[in-house]
XYZ file of C-alpha atoms in Angstrom:
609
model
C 38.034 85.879 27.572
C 37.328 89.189 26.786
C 38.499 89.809 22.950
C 37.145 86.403 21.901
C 33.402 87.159 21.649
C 33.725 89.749 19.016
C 37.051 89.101 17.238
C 35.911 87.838 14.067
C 31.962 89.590 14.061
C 33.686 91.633 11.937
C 34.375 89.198 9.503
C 30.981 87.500 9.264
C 28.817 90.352 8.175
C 26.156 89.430 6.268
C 27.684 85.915 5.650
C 25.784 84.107 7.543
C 22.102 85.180 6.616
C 23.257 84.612 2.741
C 24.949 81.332 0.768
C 24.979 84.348 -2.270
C 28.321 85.256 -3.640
C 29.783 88.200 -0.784
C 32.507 90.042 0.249
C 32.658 91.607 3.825
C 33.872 95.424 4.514
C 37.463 94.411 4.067
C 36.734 92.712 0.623
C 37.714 89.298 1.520
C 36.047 86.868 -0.758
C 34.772 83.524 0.642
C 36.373 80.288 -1.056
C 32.921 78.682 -0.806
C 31.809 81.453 -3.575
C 34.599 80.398 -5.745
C 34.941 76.589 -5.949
C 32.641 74.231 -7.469
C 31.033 71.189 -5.875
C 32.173 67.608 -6.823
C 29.405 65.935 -9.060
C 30.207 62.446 -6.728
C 27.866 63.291 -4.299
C 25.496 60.017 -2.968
C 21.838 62.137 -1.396
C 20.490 58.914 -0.482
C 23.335 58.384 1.815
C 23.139 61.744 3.123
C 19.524 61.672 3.518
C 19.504 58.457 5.451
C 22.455 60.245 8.083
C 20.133 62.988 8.208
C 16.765 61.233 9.370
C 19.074 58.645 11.422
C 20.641 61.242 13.621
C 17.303 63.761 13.791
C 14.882 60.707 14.480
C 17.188 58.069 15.955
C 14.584 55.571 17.312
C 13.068 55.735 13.830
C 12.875 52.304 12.528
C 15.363 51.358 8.876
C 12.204 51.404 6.624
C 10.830 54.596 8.153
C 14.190 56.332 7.413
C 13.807 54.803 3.759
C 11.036 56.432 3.244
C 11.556 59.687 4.324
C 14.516 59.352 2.262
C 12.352 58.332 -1.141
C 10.511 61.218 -0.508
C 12.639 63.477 0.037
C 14.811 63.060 -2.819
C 11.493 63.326 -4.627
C 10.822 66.777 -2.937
C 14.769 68.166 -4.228
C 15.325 66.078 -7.068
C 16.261 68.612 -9.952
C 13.391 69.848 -12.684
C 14.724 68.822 -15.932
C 16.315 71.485 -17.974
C 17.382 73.318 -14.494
C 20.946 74.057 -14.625
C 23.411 73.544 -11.322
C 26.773 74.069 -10.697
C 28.769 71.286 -11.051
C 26.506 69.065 -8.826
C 25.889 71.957 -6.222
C 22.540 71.108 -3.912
C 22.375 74.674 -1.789
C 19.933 75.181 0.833
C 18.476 71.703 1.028
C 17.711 72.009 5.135
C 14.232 73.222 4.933
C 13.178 70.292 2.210
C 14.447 68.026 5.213
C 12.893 69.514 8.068
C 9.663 69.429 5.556
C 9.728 66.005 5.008
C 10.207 65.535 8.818
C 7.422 67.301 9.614
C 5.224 65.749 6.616
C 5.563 62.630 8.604
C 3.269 62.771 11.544
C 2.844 59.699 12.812
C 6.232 59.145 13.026
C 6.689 61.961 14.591
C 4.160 61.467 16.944
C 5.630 57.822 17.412
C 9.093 58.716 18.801
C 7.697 62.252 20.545
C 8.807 64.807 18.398
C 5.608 66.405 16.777
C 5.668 69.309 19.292
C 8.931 70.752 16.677
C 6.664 71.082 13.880
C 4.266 73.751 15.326
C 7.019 76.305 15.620
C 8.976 78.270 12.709
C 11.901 77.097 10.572
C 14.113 78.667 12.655
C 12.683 77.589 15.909
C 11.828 74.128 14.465
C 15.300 73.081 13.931
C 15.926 74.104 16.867
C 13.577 72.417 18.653
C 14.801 69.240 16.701
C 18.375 69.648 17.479
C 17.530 69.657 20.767
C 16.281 66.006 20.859
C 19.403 64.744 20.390
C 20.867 62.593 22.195
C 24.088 61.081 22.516
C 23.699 57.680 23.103
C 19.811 56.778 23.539
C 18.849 54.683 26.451
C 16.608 52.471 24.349
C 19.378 51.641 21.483
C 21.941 48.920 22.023
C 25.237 49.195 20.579
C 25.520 48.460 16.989
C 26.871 45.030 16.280
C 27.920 43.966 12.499
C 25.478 40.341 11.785
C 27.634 37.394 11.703
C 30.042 36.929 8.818
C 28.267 34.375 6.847
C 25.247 36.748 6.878
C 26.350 39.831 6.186
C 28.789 38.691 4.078
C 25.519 37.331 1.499
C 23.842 40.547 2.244
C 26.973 42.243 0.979
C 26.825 39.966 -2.150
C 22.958 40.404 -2.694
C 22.699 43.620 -2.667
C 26.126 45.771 -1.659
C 24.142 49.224 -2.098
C 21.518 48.461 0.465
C 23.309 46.573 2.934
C 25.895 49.735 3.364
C 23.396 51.951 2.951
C 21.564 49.484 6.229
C 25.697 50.198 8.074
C 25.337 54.407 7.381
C 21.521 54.270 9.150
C 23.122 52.230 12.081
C 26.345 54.415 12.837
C 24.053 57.765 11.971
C 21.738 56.897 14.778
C 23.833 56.270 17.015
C 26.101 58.900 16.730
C 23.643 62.025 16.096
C 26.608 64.413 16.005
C 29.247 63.272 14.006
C 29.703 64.726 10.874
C 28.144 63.172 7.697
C 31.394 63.285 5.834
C 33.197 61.496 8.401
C 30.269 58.563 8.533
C 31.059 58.213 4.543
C 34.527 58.149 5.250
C 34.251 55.195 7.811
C 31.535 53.545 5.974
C 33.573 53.391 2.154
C 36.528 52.293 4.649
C 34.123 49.442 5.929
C 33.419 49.048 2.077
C 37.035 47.777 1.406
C 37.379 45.538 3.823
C 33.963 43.218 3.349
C 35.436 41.721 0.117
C 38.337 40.635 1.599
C 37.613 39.409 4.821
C 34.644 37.132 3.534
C 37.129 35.373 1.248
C 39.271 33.978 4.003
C 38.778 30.996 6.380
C 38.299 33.192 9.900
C 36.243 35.870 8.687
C 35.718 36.663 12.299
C 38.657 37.511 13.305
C 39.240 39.197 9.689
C 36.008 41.475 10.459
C 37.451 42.103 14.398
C 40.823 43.144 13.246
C 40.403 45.127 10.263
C 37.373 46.541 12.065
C 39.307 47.527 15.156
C 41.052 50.525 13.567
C 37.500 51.877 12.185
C 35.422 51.400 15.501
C 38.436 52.989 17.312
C 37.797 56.379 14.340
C 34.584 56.137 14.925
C 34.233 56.800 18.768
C 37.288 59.208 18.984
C 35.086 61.180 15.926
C 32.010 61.472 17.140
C 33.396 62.504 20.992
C 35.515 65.330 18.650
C 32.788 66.493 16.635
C 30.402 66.616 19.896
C 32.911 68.692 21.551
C 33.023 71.120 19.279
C 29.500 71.554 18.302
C 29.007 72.233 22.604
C 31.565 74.753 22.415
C 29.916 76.672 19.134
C 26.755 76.347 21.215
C 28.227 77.478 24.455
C 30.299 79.863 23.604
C 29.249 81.334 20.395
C 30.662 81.198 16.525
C 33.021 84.071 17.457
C 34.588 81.998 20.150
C 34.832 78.806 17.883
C 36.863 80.953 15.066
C 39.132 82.065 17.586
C 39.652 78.513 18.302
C 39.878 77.780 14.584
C 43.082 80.442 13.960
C 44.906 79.333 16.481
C 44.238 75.396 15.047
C 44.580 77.051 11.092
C 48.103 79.597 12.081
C 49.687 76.271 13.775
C 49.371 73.784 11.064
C 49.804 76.304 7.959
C 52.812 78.590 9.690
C 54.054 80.138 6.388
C 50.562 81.564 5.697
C 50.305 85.255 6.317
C 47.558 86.185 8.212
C 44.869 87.892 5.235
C 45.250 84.538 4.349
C 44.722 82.476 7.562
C 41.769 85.196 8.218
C 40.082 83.872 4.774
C 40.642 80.297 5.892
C 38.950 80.817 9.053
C 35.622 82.111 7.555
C 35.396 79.414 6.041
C 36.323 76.873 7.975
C 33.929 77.969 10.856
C 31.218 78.405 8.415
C 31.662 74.860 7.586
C 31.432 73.304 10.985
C 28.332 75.348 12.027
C 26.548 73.584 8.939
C 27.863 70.427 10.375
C 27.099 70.650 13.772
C 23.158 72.304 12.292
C 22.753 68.603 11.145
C 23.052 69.883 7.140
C 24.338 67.058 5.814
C 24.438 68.537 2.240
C 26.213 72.099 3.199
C 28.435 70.130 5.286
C 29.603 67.947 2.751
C 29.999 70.308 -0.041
C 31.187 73.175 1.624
C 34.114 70.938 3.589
C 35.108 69.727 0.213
C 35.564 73.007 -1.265
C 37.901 74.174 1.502
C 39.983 70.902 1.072
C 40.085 71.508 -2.643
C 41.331 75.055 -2.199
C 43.804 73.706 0.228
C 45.124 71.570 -1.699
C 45.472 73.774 -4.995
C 47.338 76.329 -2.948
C 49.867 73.901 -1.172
C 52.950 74.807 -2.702
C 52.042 78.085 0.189
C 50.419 76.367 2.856
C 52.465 73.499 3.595
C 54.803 70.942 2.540
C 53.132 68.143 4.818
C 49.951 67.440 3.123
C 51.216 66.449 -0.933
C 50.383 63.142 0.146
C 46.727 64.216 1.137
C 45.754 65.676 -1.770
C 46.853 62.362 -4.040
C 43.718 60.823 -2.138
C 39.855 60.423 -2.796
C 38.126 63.263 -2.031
C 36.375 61.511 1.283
C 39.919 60.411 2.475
C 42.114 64.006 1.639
C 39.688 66.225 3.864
C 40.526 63.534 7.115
C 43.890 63.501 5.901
C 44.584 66.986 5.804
C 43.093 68.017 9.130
C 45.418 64.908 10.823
C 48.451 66.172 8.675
C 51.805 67.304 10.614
C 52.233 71.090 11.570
C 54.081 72.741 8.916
C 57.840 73.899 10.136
C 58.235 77.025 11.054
C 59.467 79.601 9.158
C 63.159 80.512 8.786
C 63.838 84.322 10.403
C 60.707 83.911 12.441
C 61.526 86.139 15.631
C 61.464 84.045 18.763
C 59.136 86.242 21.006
C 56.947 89.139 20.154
C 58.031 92.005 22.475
C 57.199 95.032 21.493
C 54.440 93.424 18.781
C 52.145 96.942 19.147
C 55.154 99.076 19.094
C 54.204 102.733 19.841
C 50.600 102.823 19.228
C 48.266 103.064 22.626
C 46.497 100.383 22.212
C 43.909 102.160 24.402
C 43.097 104.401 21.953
C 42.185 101.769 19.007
C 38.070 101.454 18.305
C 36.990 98.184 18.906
C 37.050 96.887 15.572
C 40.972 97.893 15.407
C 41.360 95.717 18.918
C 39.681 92.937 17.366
C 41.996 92.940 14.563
C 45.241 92.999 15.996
C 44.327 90.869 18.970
C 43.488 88.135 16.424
C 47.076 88.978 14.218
C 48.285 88.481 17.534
C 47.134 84.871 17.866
C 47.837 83.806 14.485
C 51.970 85.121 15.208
C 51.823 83.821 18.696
C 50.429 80.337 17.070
C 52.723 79.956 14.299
C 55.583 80.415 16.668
C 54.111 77.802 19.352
C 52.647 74.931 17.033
C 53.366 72.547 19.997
C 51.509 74.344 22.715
C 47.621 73.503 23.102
C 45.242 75.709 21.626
C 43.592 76.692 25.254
C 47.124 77.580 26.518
C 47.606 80.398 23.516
C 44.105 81.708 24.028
C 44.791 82.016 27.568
C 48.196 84.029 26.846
C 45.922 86.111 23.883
C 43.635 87.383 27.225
C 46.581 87.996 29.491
C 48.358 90.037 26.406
C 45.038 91.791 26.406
C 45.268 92.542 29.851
C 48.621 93.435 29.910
C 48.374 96.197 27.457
C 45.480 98.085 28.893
C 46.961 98.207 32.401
C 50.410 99.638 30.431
C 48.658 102.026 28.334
C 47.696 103.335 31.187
C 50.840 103.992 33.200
C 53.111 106.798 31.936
C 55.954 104.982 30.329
C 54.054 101.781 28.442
C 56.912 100.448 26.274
C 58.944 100.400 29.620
C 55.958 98.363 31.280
C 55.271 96.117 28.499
C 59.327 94.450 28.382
C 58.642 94.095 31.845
C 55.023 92.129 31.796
C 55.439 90.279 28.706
C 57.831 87.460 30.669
C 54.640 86.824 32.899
C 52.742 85.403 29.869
C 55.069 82.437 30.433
C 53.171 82.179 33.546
C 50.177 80.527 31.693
C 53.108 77.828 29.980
C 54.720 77.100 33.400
C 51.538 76.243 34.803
C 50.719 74.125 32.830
C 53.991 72.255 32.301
C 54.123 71.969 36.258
C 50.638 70.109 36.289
C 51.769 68.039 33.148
C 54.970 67.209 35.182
C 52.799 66.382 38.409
C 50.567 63.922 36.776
C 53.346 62.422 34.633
C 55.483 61.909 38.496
C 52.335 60.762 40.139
C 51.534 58.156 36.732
C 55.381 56.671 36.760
C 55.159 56.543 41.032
C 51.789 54.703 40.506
C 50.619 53.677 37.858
C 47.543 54.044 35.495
C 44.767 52.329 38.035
C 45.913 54.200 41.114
C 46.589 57.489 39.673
C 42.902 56.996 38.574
C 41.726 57.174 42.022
C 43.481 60.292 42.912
C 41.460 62.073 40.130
C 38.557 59.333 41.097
C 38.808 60.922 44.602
C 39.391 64.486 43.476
C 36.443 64.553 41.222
C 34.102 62.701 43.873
C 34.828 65.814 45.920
C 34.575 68.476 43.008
C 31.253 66.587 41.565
C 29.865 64.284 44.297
C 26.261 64.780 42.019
C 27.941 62.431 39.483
C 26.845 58.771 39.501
C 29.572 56.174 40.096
C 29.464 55.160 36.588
C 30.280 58.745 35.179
C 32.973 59.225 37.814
C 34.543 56.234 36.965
C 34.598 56.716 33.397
C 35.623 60.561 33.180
C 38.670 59.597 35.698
C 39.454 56.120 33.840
C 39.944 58.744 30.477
C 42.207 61.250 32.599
C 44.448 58.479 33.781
C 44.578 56.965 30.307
C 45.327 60.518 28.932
C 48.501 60.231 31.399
C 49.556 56.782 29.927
C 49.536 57.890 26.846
C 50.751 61.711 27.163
C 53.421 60.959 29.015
C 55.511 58.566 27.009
C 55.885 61.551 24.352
C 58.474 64.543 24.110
C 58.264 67.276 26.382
C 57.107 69.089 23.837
C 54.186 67.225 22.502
C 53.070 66.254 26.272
C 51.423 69.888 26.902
C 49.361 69.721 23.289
C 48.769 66.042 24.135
C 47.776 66.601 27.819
C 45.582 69.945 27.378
C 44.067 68.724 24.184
C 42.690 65.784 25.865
C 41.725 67.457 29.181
C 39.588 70.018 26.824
C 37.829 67.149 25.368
C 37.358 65.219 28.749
C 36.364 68.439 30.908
C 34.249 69.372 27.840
C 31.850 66.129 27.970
C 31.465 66.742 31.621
C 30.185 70.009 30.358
C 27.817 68.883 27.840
C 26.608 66.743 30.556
C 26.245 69.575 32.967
C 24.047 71.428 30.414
C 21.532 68.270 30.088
C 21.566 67.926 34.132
C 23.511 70.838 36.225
C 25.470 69.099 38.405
C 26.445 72.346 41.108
C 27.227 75.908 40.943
C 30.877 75.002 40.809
C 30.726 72.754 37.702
C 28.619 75.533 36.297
C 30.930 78.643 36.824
C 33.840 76.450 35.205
C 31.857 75.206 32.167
C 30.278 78.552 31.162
C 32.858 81.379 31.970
C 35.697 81.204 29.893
C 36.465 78.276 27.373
C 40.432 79.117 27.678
C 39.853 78.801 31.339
C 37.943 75.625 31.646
C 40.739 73.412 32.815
C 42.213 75.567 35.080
C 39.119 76.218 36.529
C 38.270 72.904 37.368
C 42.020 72.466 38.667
C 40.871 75.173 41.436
C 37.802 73.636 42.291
C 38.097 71.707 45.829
C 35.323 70.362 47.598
C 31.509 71.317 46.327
C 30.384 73.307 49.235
C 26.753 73.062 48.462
C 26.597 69.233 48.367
C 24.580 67.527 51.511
C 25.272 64.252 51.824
C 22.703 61.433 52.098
C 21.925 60.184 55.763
C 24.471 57.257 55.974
C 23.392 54.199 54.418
C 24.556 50.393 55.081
C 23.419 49.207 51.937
C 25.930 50.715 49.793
C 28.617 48.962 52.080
C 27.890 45.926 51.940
C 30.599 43.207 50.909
C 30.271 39.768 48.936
C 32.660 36.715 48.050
C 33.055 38.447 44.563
C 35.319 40.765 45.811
C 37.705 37.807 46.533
C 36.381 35.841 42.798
C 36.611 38.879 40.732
C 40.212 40.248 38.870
C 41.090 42.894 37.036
C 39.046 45.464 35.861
C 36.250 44.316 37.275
C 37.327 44.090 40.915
C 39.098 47.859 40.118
C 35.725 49.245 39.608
C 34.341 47.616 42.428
C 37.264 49.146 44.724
C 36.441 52.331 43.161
C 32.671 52.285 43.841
C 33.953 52.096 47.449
C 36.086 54.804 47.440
C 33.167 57.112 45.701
C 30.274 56.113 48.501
C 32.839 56.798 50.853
C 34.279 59.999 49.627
C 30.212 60.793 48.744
C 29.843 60.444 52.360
C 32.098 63.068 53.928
C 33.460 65.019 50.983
C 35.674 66.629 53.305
C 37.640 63.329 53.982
C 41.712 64.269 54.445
C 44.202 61.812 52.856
C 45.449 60.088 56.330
C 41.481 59.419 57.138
C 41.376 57.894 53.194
C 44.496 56.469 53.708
C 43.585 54.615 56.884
C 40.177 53.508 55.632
C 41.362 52.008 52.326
C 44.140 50.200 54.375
C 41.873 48.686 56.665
C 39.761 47.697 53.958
C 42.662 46.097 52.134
C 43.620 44.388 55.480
C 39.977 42.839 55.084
C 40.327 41.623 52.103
C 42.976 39.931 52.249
C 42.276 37.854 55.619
C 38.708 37.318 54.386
C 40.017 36.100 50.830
C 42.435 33.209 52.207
C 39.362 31.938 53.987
C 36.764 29.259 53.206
C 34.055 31.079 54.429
C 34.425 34.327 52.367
C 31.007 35.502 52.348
C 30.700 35.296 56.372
C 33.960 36.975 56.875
C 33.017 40.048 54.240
C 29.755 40.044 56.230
C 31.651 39.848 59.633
C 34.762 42.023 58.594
C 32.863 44.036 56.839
C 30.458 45.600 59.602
C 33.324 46.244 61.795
C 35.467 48.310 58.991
C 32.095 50.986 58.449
C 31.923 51.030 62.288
C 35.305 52.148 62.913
C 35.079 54.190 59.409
C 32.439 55.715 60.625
C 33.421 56.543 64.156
C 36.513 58.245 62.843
C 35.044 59.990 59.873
C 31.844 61.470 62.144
C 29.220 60.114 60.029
């Protein structure tokens, strides 16, 4: 997308080499400058997510200390006076501490950071992150009856113990989102250790927090990779479209301030600067909410909350209706003016007043969808502005930005006929098979999972209105094709998976849409090992025995990528055929064995492999 990678440097001068009071060219003041920070701020918690999620193998009491001493390091001279509780600038004390360490450092590999600048060390440390570490199991809470006396004993440490585990294990989610969860994990201990199954008490009221927890830190991942990847400029252009949707009565100076602000926020968050993140979020919230009589009538509820819960509230609140006299369309939005003869900083600027009345009108379409009709409205009026009557050109090319809608209703309505003619499991194996063809690099696991989530998106998308399912479907495609990204960038998978991932981000799912077969994939020399069949397949059920059907279909598809449906079709019936003569039988194993050889004979015969 062409406009997207400047259309807000013009609003970030200077802001971000300075936290000092600013205003850019076109005097807009920063809200960070003018709200205070909330004195209930707990540094030992944010310490602890901060070493957690920078040294994750790093052992409880190693965290602790680094913590002790780095509250030491920061902890305010007496006499010095700070506003209202305000900690600025606190990253380098952390990345001191870190680095004051050694032999932990040395212990978990990360003492090569420390010999480069500030800059460059962060850096370096950021880098180490990963998402789930190979060596770390996942977290489980210590049987009722013991953490439940833990709880009693000492409540301050033992949640203090719950913030280390979820920090480390989640390296990117946001510090004020682990507080959230954790003061929400808070409540519930008291009451579940009074009752008889505190269990089940712990599993239920649990549930809802675990399920926060994953679909958090897979958000907050996402769009940390997509600052990274595509730059801050891209992410703001992200955030108007997000900030004009929900708050549609706000003009756009306004919406323009907000999204400073906001983007300055999450770049703090997604640094690892647990302090800035905090503080700054909750002066954005706190605006919000003292200006809500203009932004919206759907978040007066929110701002009756704790100042934790109103920032998650807010960002999960309803779209605001849209305004009354609103104009349906925008024909005609430049008027007379060649838009060909604006200076860049004037294309920036109405391209992104563009968005925000585009996105105000359209708070049910997915952000990617708008952003894709922002670079064909681009297009469209330098190709007019060059013909010789432009007003007469634009009325006639502004109906094909519906184009970028339509296509994406008729793939929502595809995979919503293809979910109610098959269901969940089998519509997972036409991506499963797709996606084996687009990405054959991918290990079965990852296939399996990234197509299990697209099928699940389907169950779940398509039970809604027709207009929630394209904001439902895109949303979640973004997030899904957007792991597969951030997995790309640790390993490439091919050139393919490459192109789509780093060219456009309005274009990522439509991209991968056109992507076929991976031309550059060789397959391995044909091996009998991966098909060979066992009595399980007869003993197992449900999801189990899907995923082993599936692992089938991927060594086969791995095979010969260039497999057509009838040869799929004919394979996967024979192979059903075998199953179920060899699963009546006593002798199960010898008729897989038996059954078995002859299926990859034929299958390989007709297939040429």
């Amino acid at each position: 997308m062409k406009w997207v990678g400047s259309i807000f440097l013009i609003f970030l001068l200077n802001f971000t080499e300075s936290r000092t009071p600013h205003r850019n060219e076109y005097g807009i003041a920063s809200i960070l400058d003018s709200y205070q920070c909330t004195a209930e701020i707990n540094l030992t918690d944010l310490a602890t997510i901060f070493f957690a999620q920078f040294i994750q193998e790093a052992t409880y009491m190693e965290v602790s200390k680094m913590v002790k001493d780095v509250l030491t390091a920061i902890e305010k001279p007496a006499g010095e006076e700070q506003s209202a509780g305000c900690l600025e600038n606190q990253l380098p004390a952390f990345l001191e501490e870190m680095c004051h360490e050694k032999e932990i450092l040395e212990k978990y590999g990360l003492s090569d950071c420390c010999s480069q600048s500030e800059e460059e060390r962060h850096s370096c440390f950021l880098a180490h992150k990963k998402p789930t570490p190979t060596s770390m199991q996942l977290f489980q809470v210590p049987e009722p009856v013991v953490s439940c006396e833990a709880y009693e004993e000492d409540r301050e440490t033992f949640m203090n113990k719950y913030i280390y585990e979820i920090a480390r294990r989640h390296p990117f989610l946001y510090a004020p989102t682990i507080l959230l969860l954790a003061a929400r994990y808070d409540k519930i201990i008291p009451s579940c250790c009074k009752v008889e199954n505190a269990v089940e008490c712990f599993q239920t009221k649990g549930a809802s927090i675990t399920k926060e927890l994953r679909e958090n830190s897979l958000f907050n991942q996402h769009a940390c990779a997509v600052m990274k990847n595509f730059g801050l400029q891209t992410f703001q252009a992200i955030t108007i479209t997000k900030l004009s949707q929900k708050f549609t009565k706000v003009n756009f100076t306004e919406i323009r301030k907000l999204v400073l602000d906001v983007a300055h926020v999450h770049e703090h968050c997604c640094r690892g600067d647990v302090v800035d993140c905090l503080q700054d979020g909750e002066k954005i919230i706190s605006y919000i909410c003292s200006q809500q009589d203009t932004l919206s009538n759907k978040i007066a509820e929110c701002c009756k909350l704790t100042t934790l819960e109103r920032g998650h509230c807010v960002i999960n609140a309803e779209n605001d209706e849209k305004p009354e006299g609103l104009s349906p369309n925008l024909n005609r939005f430049l008027g007379d003016k060649d838009f060909n003869q604006f200076s860049s900083e004037e294309k920036n600027i109405f391209l992104a007043s563009y968005v925000h009345e585009y996105s105000r009108r359209h708070p049910q379409l997915a952000v990617s969808i708008i952003l894709r009709v922002a670079e064909g409205y681009q297009e469209l009026l330098e190709k007019c502005f060059q013909t010789e009557n432009p007003l007469e050109c634009q009325d006639k090319r502004e109906e094909e930005l519906q184009k970028y809608i339509q296509e994406s209703q008729a793939l929502a309505k595809q995979s919503c006929g293809l979910f109610r003619k098959l269901g969940e499991y089998y519509l997972q194996n036409v991506f499963l098979i797709a996606y084996t063809k687009k990405a054959p690099q991918l290990t079965s696991s990852e296939l399996v999972a990234i197509t299990r989530k697209m099928a699940a998106t389907a169950a779940t998308c398509c039970q809604l209105s027709e207009d929630e399912l394209l904001a439902c479907g895109e949303g979640a495609a973004d997030i899904i094709i957007g792991h597969l990204c951030i997995r790309h960038d640790t390993t490439p998978v091919n050139p393919g998976v490459g192109q789509c991932c780093t060219s456009s981000y309005a274009n990522r799912r439509p991209c991968f849409g056109s992507l076929v077969v991976d031309e550059t994939y060789v397959p391995p020399a044909f091996s009998g090992d991966k098909f060979i069949f066992h009595k399980d397949l007869c003993q197992t059920e449900g999801l189990a025995l899907h995923t082993m059907i599936q692992e089938f279909l991927i060594n086969l598809v791995k095979q010969k990528p260039q497999i057509t449906e009838e040869q799929l079709g004919a394979v996967t019936a024979d192979f059903a055929g075998m199953l179920e003569k060899c699963c009546q039988g006593q002798e199960q194993e010898v008729c897989l064995a038996e059954e078995g050889q002859q299926l990859i004979s034929k299958s390989r015969a007709a297939l040429g492999v």
